[in-house]
Amino acid sequence: MHASTVRSLLVRGMLAGLIAGLFAFAVAYAVGEPPVNGAIAVEEAKAAGEAPAGHGSHAGHGGGTVAVEAAEEEPVSRSTQSTFGLATGVLVYGVALGGIASLAFSFALGRIGRFSPRATAALTAAAAFTTVYLVPFLKYPATPPAVGNPDTIGKRTTLFFLMILLSVLLGIAALIAGRRLAPRLGNWNATLAAGAGFVVVTAVAFAVLPGNEDSVAVGFPAGLLWDFRLASLAIQAVLWAVFGIAFGVFAQKVLAPRADAAGPEVHVGATVG
């Protein structure tokens, strides 16, 4: 594949990521923000309950209460965080992952089977969702802000990114193993064997890596935690599903503008690769 084609796919991958980010932002705002607000309310209620008994005595000293409230005031308002801040974060995230996924697509096209650009884009998005998010999520599920032990946030973040790296490497290893086994076992059996190996090694990693027992405070509402995790999963699923569809259309136009008229799509990937 020529460098100019890769650049074109990279730009379109970032554009597809932007489009996917817009959809993901809509889901995040609609179903993700309510659990976050609920978690913040729980944390504020807990903080108020743990305040020293003499805290209220500051009210009789002129601006004492005002000073305390000012010290605790957030530098960025919650309304800004849940709108402009959320949109910025999700869109930048979508564009970045879209660019990376487009490069993975450029490598995979024609190397994982006789698939069209649209089918390859869908498979790339599904693989990215599984390795980058779903597998790490199963080991270290998402938690709302300010509900865990702040002293271990660095450790928990390191473990989560370690799980992402391990999952991606295992996914690449499974892909290579599947290709090498295909001549002996056939494509279907080789795919099953590689997939089973990925599951087994991932399960071993789950057992070996430490857990996040202190990621959620004792007494935090289980229903609220469940809603937040479902929302997090939905946001990522929408992001990657929309990216796979949008980038598949873009890639098909770049790589096979006459594919529909030329014949079955299944031959496009082999021709381009």
Short mmCIF file of C-alpha atoms in Angstrom, two decimals:
data_model
loop_
_atom_site.label_atom_id
_atom_site.label_comp_id
_atom_site.label_asym_id
_atom_site.label_seq_id
_atom_site.Cartn_x
_atom_site.Cartn_y
_atom_site.Cartn_z
CA MET A 1 0.00 0.00 0.00
CA HIS A 2 1.40 3.38 -1.01
CA ALA A 3 2.27 6.00 1.60
CA SER A 4 -0.22 8.44 0.05
CA THR A 5 -2.99 5.87 0.48
CA VAL A 6 -2.03 5.31 4.11
CA ARG A 7 -2.10 9.07 4.71
CA SER A 8 -5.51 9.29 3.10
CA LEU A 9 -6.78 6.47 5.29
CA LEU A 10 -5.26 8.11 8.37
CA VAL A 11 -7.11 11.36 7.70
CA ARG A 12 -10.36 9.52 7.10
CA GLY A 13 -9.80 7.41 10.18
CA MET A 14 -9.49 10.55 12.28
CA LEU A 15 -12.63 11.94 10.65
CA ALA A 16 -14.49 8.70 11.35
CA GLY A 17 -13.22 8.92 14.94
CA LEU A 18 -14.61 12.44 15.18
CA ILE A 19 -18.00 11.27 13.95
CA ALA A 20 -17.92 8.34 16.36
CA GLY A 21 -16.94 10.73 19.13
CA LEU A 22 -20.05 12.82 18.50
CA PHE A 23 -22.27 9.79 18.91
CA ALA A 24 -20.32 8.66 21.97
CA PHE A 25 -20.66 12.12 23.51
CA ALA A 26 -24.44 11.97 23.07
CA VAL A 27 -24.54 8.61 24.86
CA ALA A 28 -22.14 9.82 27.56
CA TYR A 29 -24.24 12.90 28.24
CA ALA A 30 -27.56 11.03 28.21
CA VAL A 31 -26.69 7.89 30.18
CA GLY A 32 -23.23 8.54 31.62
CA GLU A 33 -23.70 11.86 33.38
CA PRO A 34 -26.59 10.82 35.71
CA PRO A 35 -24.49 8.13 37.46
CA VAL A 36 -21.56 10.55 37.70
CA ASN A 37 -23.81 13.16 39.32
CA GLY A 38 -25.12 10.50 41.67
CA ALA A 39 -21.58 9.46 42.63
CA ILE A 40 -20.64 13.09 43.30
CA ALA A 41 -23.72 13.50 45.46
CA VAL A 42 -22.79 10.40 47.47
CA GLU A 43 -19.25 11.70 47.95
CA GLU A 44 -20.47 15.14 49.03
CA ALA A 45 -22.91 13.61 51.50
CA LYS A 46 -20.14 11.43 52.91
CA ALA A 47 -17.80 14.42 53.21
CA ALA A 48 -20.48 16.45 54.97
CA GLY A 49 -21.12 13.61 57.41
CA GLU A 50 -17.40 13.32 58.21
CA ALA A 51 -16.90 17.07 58.80
CA PRO A 52 -15.73 18.01 62.34
CA ALA A 53 -18.49 18.90 64.79
CA GLY A 54 -17.10 22.40 65.22
CA HIS A 55 -17.12 23.10 61.49
CA GLY A 56 -20.48 24.84 61.68
CA SER A 57 -19.21 27.29 64.30
CA HIS A 58 -17.45 29.24 61.57
CA ALA A 59 -20.83 30.62 60.52
CA GLY A 60 -20.79 33.05 63.40
CA HIS A 61 -17.42 34.54 62.44
CA GLY A 62 -18.28 36.85 59.59
CA GLY A 63 -16.92 35.29 56.38
CA GLY A 64 -15.78 31.99 57.88
CA THR A 65 -18.35 29.87 56.08
CA VAL A 66 -17.85 31.79 52.87
CA ALA A 67 -14.10 31.17 53.07
CA VAL A 68 -14.60 27.43 53.53
CA GLU A 69 -17.01 27.26 50.59
CA ALA A 70 -14.64 29.26 48.42
CA ALA A 71 -11.77 26.95 49.26
CA GLU A 72 -13.86 23.94 48.27
CA GLU A 73 -15.27 25.49 45.10
CA GLU A 74 -14.30 23.64 41.94
CA PRO A 75 -12.00 25.52 39.54
CA VAL A 76 -14.27 24.39 36.67
CA SER A 77 -18.02 24.30 37.19
CA ARG A 78 -19.82 20.98 37.03
CA SER A 79 -22.02 22.22 34.16
CA THR A 80 -18.90 23.00 32.11
CA GLN A 81 -17.38 19.61 32.94
CA SER A 82 -20.52 17.76 31.84
CA THR A 83 -20.89 19.63 28.54
CA PHE A 84 -17.91 21.36 26.96
CA GLY A 85 -15.33 19.43 28.96
CA LEU A 86 -16.98 16.08 28.28
CA ALA A 87 -17.38 16.84 24.58
CA THR A 88 -13.75 17.91 24.24
CA GLY A 89 -12.44 14.83 25.99
CA VAL A 90 -14.61 12.37 24.05
CA LEU A 91 -13.93 13.99 20.66
CA VAL A 92 -10.17 14.13 21.17
CA TYR A 93 -10.27 10.52 22.35
CA GLY A 94 -12.28 9.50 19.28
CA VAL A 95 -9.98 11.28 16.83
CA ALA A 96 -6.84 9.80 18.41
CA LEU A 97 -8.17 6.25 18.47
CA GLY A 98 -9.57 6.67 14.97
CA GLY A 99 -6.13 7.53 13.66
CA ILE A 100 -4.50 4.59 15.42
CA ALA A 101 -7.23 2.21 14.27
CA SER A 102 -6.83 3.40 10.66
CA LEU A 103 -3.15 2.46 10.78
CA ALA A 104 -4.07 -0.96 12.17
CA PHE A 105 -6.58 -1.29 9.33
CA SER A 106 -3.88 -0.43 6.77
CA PHE A 107 -1.75 -3.27 8.14
CA ALA A 108 -4.61 -5.76 8.39
CA LEU A 109 -6.15 -5.21 4.95
CA GLY A 110 -5.44 -8.22 2.78
CA ARG A 111 -3.49 -9.98 5.55
CA ILE A 112 -6.33 -11.41 7.63
CA GLY A 113 -8.36 -12.87 4.78
CA ARG A 114 -10.12 -12.00 1.55
CA PHE A 115 -12.28 -9.28 3.05
CA SER A 116 -13.46 -6.02 1.54
CA PRO A 117 -12.35 -2.69 3.08
CA ARG A 118 -15.74 -2.35 4.78
CA ALA A 119 -15.53 -5.82 6.32
CA THR A 120 -11.91 -5.27 7.36
CA ALA A 121 -12.88 -1.97 9.00
CA ALA A 122 -15.64 -3.72 10.95
CA LEU A 123 -13.26 -6.47 12.08
CA THR A 124 -10.61 -3.92 13.05
CA ALA A 125 -13.13 -1.95 15.11
CA ALA A 126 -14.40 -5.12 16.80
CA ALA A 127 -10.86 -6.25 17.62
CA ALA A 128 -9.94 -2.80 18.96
CA PHE A 129 -13.05 -2.66 21.14
CA THR A 130 -12.32 -6.13 22.52
CA THR A 131 -8.61 -5.71 23.22
CA VAL A 132 -8.42 -2.01 24.13
CA TYR A 133 -11.56 -1.80 26.24
CA LEU A 134 -13.62 -4.94 26.86
CA VAL A 135 -10.88 -7.25 28.16
CA PRO A 136 -9.34 -4.63 30.49
CA PHE A 137 -12.86 -3.66 31.58
CA LEU A 138 -13.61 -7.23 32.63
CA LYS A 139 -10.55 -7.26 34.89
CA TYR A 140 -10.66 -3.64 36.07
CA PRO A 141 -14.21 -2.33 35.52
CA ALA A 142 -14.81 1.40 35.40
CA THR A 143 -15.67 3.22 38.60
CA PRO A 144 -17.21 6.67 39.15
CA PRO A 145 -14.92 9.52 40.18
CA ALA A 146 -14.07 10.09 43.84
CA VAL A 147 -15.40 6.76 45.14
CA GLY A 148 -12.15 4.86 45.64
CA ASN A 149 -9.09 5.24 47.79
CA PRO A 150 -7.18 8.28 46.44
CA ASP A 151 -3.91 6.90 47.79
CA THR A 152 -3.96 3.99 45.31
CA ILE A 153 -5.15 5.78 42.17
CA GLY A 154 -1.63 5.67 40.68
CA LYS A 155 -1.37 1.93 41.21
CA ARG A 156 -4.84 1.32 39.82
CA THR A 157 -4.14 3.42 36.73
CA THR A 158 -0.89 1.55 36.10
CA LEU A 159 -2.61 -1.82 36.38
CA PHE A 160 -5.36 -0.77 33.97
CA PHE A 161 -2.93 0.40 31.28
CA LEU A 162 -0.82 -2.71 31.85
CA MET A 163 -3.92 -4.79 31.16
CA ILE A 164 -4.58 -2.82 27.96
CA LEU A 165 -1.02 -3.41 26.75
CA LEU A 166 -1.17 -7.09 27.63
CA SER A 167 -4.55 -7.51 25.93
CA VAL A 168 -3.35 -5.84 22.71
CA LEU A 169 -0.17 -7.94 22.63
CA LEU A 170 -2.17 -11.13 23.20
CA GLY A 171 -4.56 -10.13 20.44
CA ILE A 172 -1.66 -9.62 18.02
CA ALA A 173 -0.17 -12.95 19.08
CA ALA A 174 -3.50 -14.69 18.48
CA LEU A 175 -3.71 -13.14 15.00
CA ILE A 176 -0.20 -14.34 14.11
CA ALA A 177 -0.90 -17.79 15.52
CA GLY A 178 -4.12 -18.04 13.53
CA ARG A 179 -2.34 -17.19 10.28
CA ARG A 180 0.40 -19.75 10.91
CA LEU A 181 -2.05 -22.49 11.83
CA ALA A 182 -4.35 -21.85 8.87
CA PRO A 183 -2.39 -23.92 6.30
CA ARG A 184 -2.53 -26.98 8.55
CA LEU A 185 -5.92 -26.60 10.25
CA GLY A 186 -7.88 -24.53 7.79
CA ASN A 187 -9.06 -20.97 8.36
CA TRP A 188 -12.03 -21.81 10.57
CA ASN A 189 -10.23 -24.26 12.87
CA ALA A 190 -7.18 -22.00 13.06
CA THR A 191 -9.37 -19.08 14.08
CA LEU A 192 -11.05 -21.15 16.78
CA ALA A 193 -7.69 -22.40 18.09
CA ALA A 194 -6.19 -18.90 18.17
CA GLY A 195 -9.29 -17.50 19.86
CA ALA A 196 -9.26 -20.25 22.47
CA GLY A 197 -5.59 -19.57 23.16
CA PHE A 198 -6.32 -15.88 23.61
CA VAL A 199 -9.08 -16.65 26.12
CA VAL A 200 -6.93 -19.10 28.09
CA VAL A 201 -3.89 -16.83 28.36
CA THR A 202 -6.11 -13.85 29.21
CA ALA A 203 -7.76 -15.88 31.98
CA VAL A 204 -4.31 -16.68 33.39
CA ALA A 205 -3.44 -12.97 33.32
CA PHE A 206 -6.68 -12.19 35.16
CA ALA A 207 -5.73 -14.67 37.87
CA VAL A 208 -2.14 -13.45 38.22
CA LEU A 209 -2.64 -9.68 38.16
CA PRO A 210 -3.79 -8.10 41.44
CA GLY A 211 -7.35 -6.85 41.83
CA ASN A 212 -8.71 -3.41 42.63
CA GLU A 213 -10.33 -4.12 45.98
CA ASP A 214 -10.04 -0.47 47.07
CA SER A 215 -11.36 1.07 43.85
CA VAL A 216 -14.85 1.43 45.34
CA ALA A 217 -15.52 2.71 48.84
CA VAL A 218 -17.39 0.46 51.25
CA GLY A 219 -21.06 1.29 51.32
CA PHE A 220 -21.19 2.88 47.86
CA PRO A 221 -24.61 2.13 46.28
CA ALA A 222 -24.34 -1.00 44.15
CA GLY A 223 -27.12 0.12 41.80
CA LEU A 224 -25.35 3.40 41.06
CA LEU A 225 -22.08 1.58 40.42
CA TRP A 226 -23.81 -0.85 38.05
CA ASP A 227 -25.45 2.02 36.13
CA PHE A 228 -22.09 3.77 35.72
CA ARG A 229 -20.37 0.65 34.43
CA LEU A 230 -23.15 -0.12 31.97
CA ALA A 231 -22.99 3.47 30.73
CA SER A 232 -19.23 3.23 30.31
CA LEU A 233 -19.61 0.02 28.32
CA ALA A 234 -22.34 1.55 26.15
CA ILE A 235 -20.22 4.62 25.35
CA GLN A 236 -17.31 2.50 24.14
CA ALA A 237 -19.57 0.13 22.20
CA VAL A 238 -21.22 3.03 20.37
CA LEU A 239 -17.85 4.69 19.71
CA TRP A 240 -16.34 1.63 18.06
CA ALA A 241 -19.51 0.56 16.25
CA VAL A 242 -19.95 3.98 14.63
CA PHE A 243 -16.25 4.16 13.82
CA GLY A 244 -16.34 0.75 12.12
CA ILE A 245 -19.32 1.77 9.99
CA ALA A 246 -18.09 5.27 9.09
CA PHE A 247 -14.50 4.29 8.41
CA GLY A 248 -15.64 1.29 6.39
CA VAL A 249 -17.54 3.61 4.05
CA PHE A 250 -14.58 6.00 3.78
CA ALA A 251 -12.07 3.21 3.20
CA GLN A 252 -14.23 1.58 0.56
CA LYS A 253 -14.38 4.83 -1.38
CA VAL A 254 -10.62 5.34 -1.16
CA LEU A 255 -9.53 1.81 -1.97
CA ALA A 256 -12.27 0.50 -4.23
CA PRO A 257 -14.34 3.34 -5.71
CA ARG A 258 -15.73 0.99 -8.36
CA ALA A 259 -16.07 -2.09 -6.17
CA ASP A 260 -19.85 -2.21 -6.35
CA ALA A 261 -19.79 -2.14 -10.13
CA ALA A 262 -16.77 -4.40 -10.55
CA GLY A 263 -18.11 -7.41 -8.69
CA PRO A 264 -18.33 -9.08 -5.27
CA GLU A 265 -16.69 -7.18 -2.42
CA VAL A 266 -14.85 -10.25 -1.22
CA HIS A 267 -12.23 -9.83 -3.98
CA VAL A 268 -11.38 -6.21 -3.14
CA GLY A 269 -9.25 -6.93 -0.08
CA ALA A 270 -7.10 -9.44 -1.95
CA THR A 271 -6.55 -7.02 -4.83
CA VAL A 272 -5.60 -4.09 -2.60
CA GLY A 273 -3.49 -6.17 -0.21
#
